[in-house]
Amino acid sequence: MKKKERQAILTKIVREHLVHTQEELQEYLHEYGVGTTQATLSRDLRELKITKMRDEYGKSRYIKLTTETRGDAKQRLYSALKTVTKSIEVLEFLVIIHTSPSYGNFLAAALDELRHSTPIEILGTLAGHDTVVAFCRDAAQAQEMADYLSSRV
């Protein structure tokens, strides 16, 4: 089987099933008639940007957070927002984003990658386990950013 076909099946598995281990991934692949080594599976996961993260119940599972447009930072942010955002609030010049457990750093990194692109003009972020604080220049900019992010959730 060709690499692209194997990776398409792997992406489908991760999107359709709650998969917690590489062994489970290999079992699903086997059901599709795909045999692969652990090294090949790890390389495919890395290339597809499939990562193991905790869900809202605290259980680790594989998840694909990027969209099909590889390399597009805005698309990665939108995918992350839709996948992990619980709420967005504004407090003066701060935008506070609550995420699923363990996703704070991931979302902050996605925001930081775009911090100087319109309309995501932020000074920086601070992340915790399930919260991101984005610093804006003023309250108006914070509200504009929160509205923009909320429209993408």
CSV table of C-alpha atoms in Angstrom, one decimal:
chain,number,residue,atom,x,y,z
A,1,MET,CA,0.0,0.0,0.0
A,2,LYS,CA,1.2,3.5,-0.9
A,3,LYS,CA,2.1,6.0,1.8
A,4,LYS,CA,-0.6,8.4,0.9
A,5,GLU,CA,-3.3,5.7,1.1
A,6,ARG,CA,-2.0,4.5,4.4
A,7,GLN,CA,-1.9,8.1,5.8
A,8,ALA,CA,-5.5,8.8,4.5
A,9,ILE,CA,-6.7,5.7,6.3
A,10,LEU,CA,-4.8,6.7,9.5
A,11,THR,CA,-6.4,10.2,9.4
A,12,LYS,CA,-9.9,8.6,8.9
A,13,ILE,CA,-9.3,6.3,11.9
A,14,VAL,CA,-8.3,9.2,14.2
A,15,ARG,CA,-11.2,11.3,13.2
A,16,GLU,CA,-13.8,8.5,13.5
A,17,HIS,CA,-12.6,6.7,16.6
A,18,LEU,CA,-11.3,7.4,20.1
A,19,VAL,CA,-7.8,5.9,19.9
A,20,HIS,CA,-5.6,5.9,23.0
A,21,THR,CA,-2.5,4.0,22.0
A,22,GLN,CA,-0.4,3.2,19.0
A,23,GLU,CA,-1.3,-0.5,19.5
A,24,GLU,CA,-5.0,0.5,19.0
A,25,LEU,CA,-4.1,2.5,15.9
A,26,GLN,CA,-2.3,-0.6,14.5
A,27,GLU,CA,-5.3,-2.8,15.2
A,28,TYR,CA,-7.6,-0.4,13.3
A,29,LEU,CA,-5.1,-0.2,10.5
A,30,HIS,CA,-5.0,-4.0,10.4
A,31,GLU,CA,-8.9,-4.0,10.1
A,32,TYR,CA,-8.4,-1.9,6.9
A,33,GLY,CA,-5.8,-4.4,5.7
A,34,VAL,CA,-2.8,-2.1,6.5
A,35,GLY,CA,0.2,-3.6,8.2
A,36,THR,CA,2.8,-1.2,9.5
A,37,THR,CA,5.7,-1.1,11.9
A,38,GLN,CA,5.7,1.1,15.0
A,39,ALA,CA,8.5,3.3,13.4
A,40,THR,CA,6.4,3.8,10.3
A,41,LEU,CA,3.3,4.6,12.3
A,42,SER,CA,5.2,7.1,14.4
A,43,ARG,CA,6.6,8.8,11.3
A,44,ASP,CA,3.1,8.9,9.8
A,45,LEU,CA,1.7,10.5,12.9
A,46,ARG,CA,4.4,13.1,12.9
A,47,GLU,CA,3.9,13.9,9.2
A,48,LEU,CA,0.2,14.1,9.6
A,49,LYS,CA,0.5,16.3,12.7
A,50,ILE,CA,-1.6,13.9,14.7
A,51,THR,CA,-0.7,14.2,18.3
A,52,LYS,CA,-1.7,12.6,21.6
A,53,MET,CA,-3.5,15.0,23.9
A,54,ARG,CA,-5.9,14.8,26.8
A,55,ASP,CA,-9.6,15.2,26.0
A,56,GLU,CA,-12.1,17.1,28.2
A,57,TYR,CA,-12.4,14.0,30.5
A,58,GLY,CA,-8.6,13.9,31.1
A,59,LYS,CA,-8.0,10.8,29.0
A,60,SER,CA,-5.2,10.8,26.4
A,61,ARG,CA,-6.1,10.1,22.8
A,62,TYR,CA,-4.9,10.8,19.3
A,63,ILE,CA,-6.3,13.9,17.7
A,64,LYS,CA,-5.6,15.8,14.4
A,65,LEU,CA,-5.8,19.5,15.1
A,66,THR,CA,-4.6,20.9,11.8
A,67,THR,CA,-6.7,21.2,8.7
A,68,GLU,CA,-5.9,19.9,5.2
A,69,THR,CA,-4.1,23.2,4.3
A,70,ARG,CA,-0.7,22.4,5.7
A,71,GLY,CA,1.5,25.2,6.7
A,72,ASP,CA,-1.3,27.7,7.0
A,73,ALA,CA,-1.1,29.2,10.5
A,74,LYS,CA,-4.5,30.7,10.5
A,75,GLN,CA,-6.1,27.4,9.5
A,76,ARG,CA,-4.2,25.7,12.4
A,77,LEU,CA,-5.6,28.3,14.8
A,78,TYR,CA,-9.1,27.9,13.5
A,79,SER,CA,-8.9,24.2,13.8
A,80,ALA,CA,-7.5,24.5,17.4
A,81,LEU,CA,-10.2,27.0,18.4
A,82,LYS,CA,-13.0,24.7,17.1
A,83,THR,CA,-11.5,21.6,18.8
A,84,VAL,CA,-10.5,22.9,22.2
A,85,THR,CA,-12.2,26.2,23.1
A,86,LYS,CA,-14.8,26.2,25.9
A,87,SER,CA,-15.3,30.0,26.3
A,88,ILE,CA,-13.8,33.4,25.5
A,89,GLU,CA,-14.1,36.4,27.8
A,90,VAL,CA,-12.7,39.9,27.8
A,91,LEU,CA,-11.3,41.6,30.9
A,92,GLU,CA,-10.1,45.1,30.1
A,93,PHE,CA,-7.1,44.6,27.8
A,94,LEU,CA,-7.0,40.8,28.3
A,95,VAL,CA,-8.7,38.0,26.3
A,96,ILE,CA,-9.2,34.9,28.5
A,97,ILE,CA,-9.8,31.7,26.6
A,98,HIS,CA,-10.8,28.6,28.5
A,99,THR,CA,-9.9,25.3,26.8
A,100,SER,CA,-10.3,21.6,27.3
A,101,PRO,CA,-7.8,20.3,29.9
A,102,SER,CA,-4.2,20.1,28.7
A,103,TYR,CA,-4.8,22.4,25.6
A,104,GLY,CA,-3.8,25.8,27.0
A,105,ASN,CA,-0.2,25.7,25.8
A,106,PHE,CA,-1.3,24.3,22.4
A,107,LEU,CA,-3.8,27.1,21.8
A,108,ALA,CA,-1.3,29.8,23.1
A,109,ALA,CA,1.3,28.6,20.6
A,110,ALA,CA,-1.2,28.8,17.7
A,111,LEU,CA,-2.1,32.4,18.8
A,112,ASP,CA,1.6,33.4,19.2
A,113,GLU,CA,2.3,32.2,15.7
A,114,LEU,CA,-0.2,34.8,14.4
A,115,ARG,CA,0.3,37.5,17.0
A,116,HIS,CA,1.2,40.2,14.4
A,117,SER,CA,-1.3,39.4,11.7
A,118,THR,CA,-4.5,41.3,11.3
A,119,PRO,CA,-6.9,41.1,13.0
A,120,ILE,CA,-5.0,39.0,15.6
A,121,GLU,CA,-2.9,41.8,17.0
A,122,ILE,CA,-1.8,40.7,20.4
A,123,LEU,CA,1.3,41.4,22.4
A,124,GLY,CA,1.7,37.9,23.7
A,125,THR,CA,0.1,35.0,25.6
A,126,LEU,CA,0.3,33.3,28.9
A,127,ALA,CA,-0.9,29.7,29.1
A,128,GLY,CA,-1.9,27.2,31.8
A,129,HIS,CA,-3.4,23.8,31.8
A,130,ASP,CA,-6.8,24.9,30.5
A,131,THR,CA,-6.6,28.7,30.2
A,132,VAL,CA,-4.9,31.1,27.8
A,133,VAL,CA,-4.6,34.8,28.5
A,134,ALA,CA,-3.8,37.0,25.4
A,135,PHE,CA,-2.5,40.5,26.1
A,136,CYS,CA,-3.8,43.3,23.9
A,137,ARG,CA,-2.8,47.0,23.8
A,138,ASP,CA,-6.2,48.2,25.0
A,139,ALA,CA,-9.8,47.1,25.8
A,140,ALA,CA,-11.1,47.9,22.3
A,141,GLN,CA,-8.5,45.7,20.7
A,142,ALA,CA,-9.2,42.9,23.2
A,143,GLN,CA,-12.9,43.0,22.4
A,144,GLU,CA,-12.2,43.0,18.7
A,145,MET,CA,-9.9,40.0,19.1
A,146,ALA,CA,-12.4,38.1,21.3
A,147,ASP,CA,-15.2,38.8,18.8
A,148,TYR,CA,-13.0,37.5,15.9
A,149,LEU,CA,-12.0,34.4,17.8
A,150,SER,CA,-15.5,33.7,19.0
A,151,SER,CA,-16.7,33.8,15.3
A,152,ARG,CA,-14.2,31.0,14.6
A,153,VAL,CA,-15.3,28.6,17.4
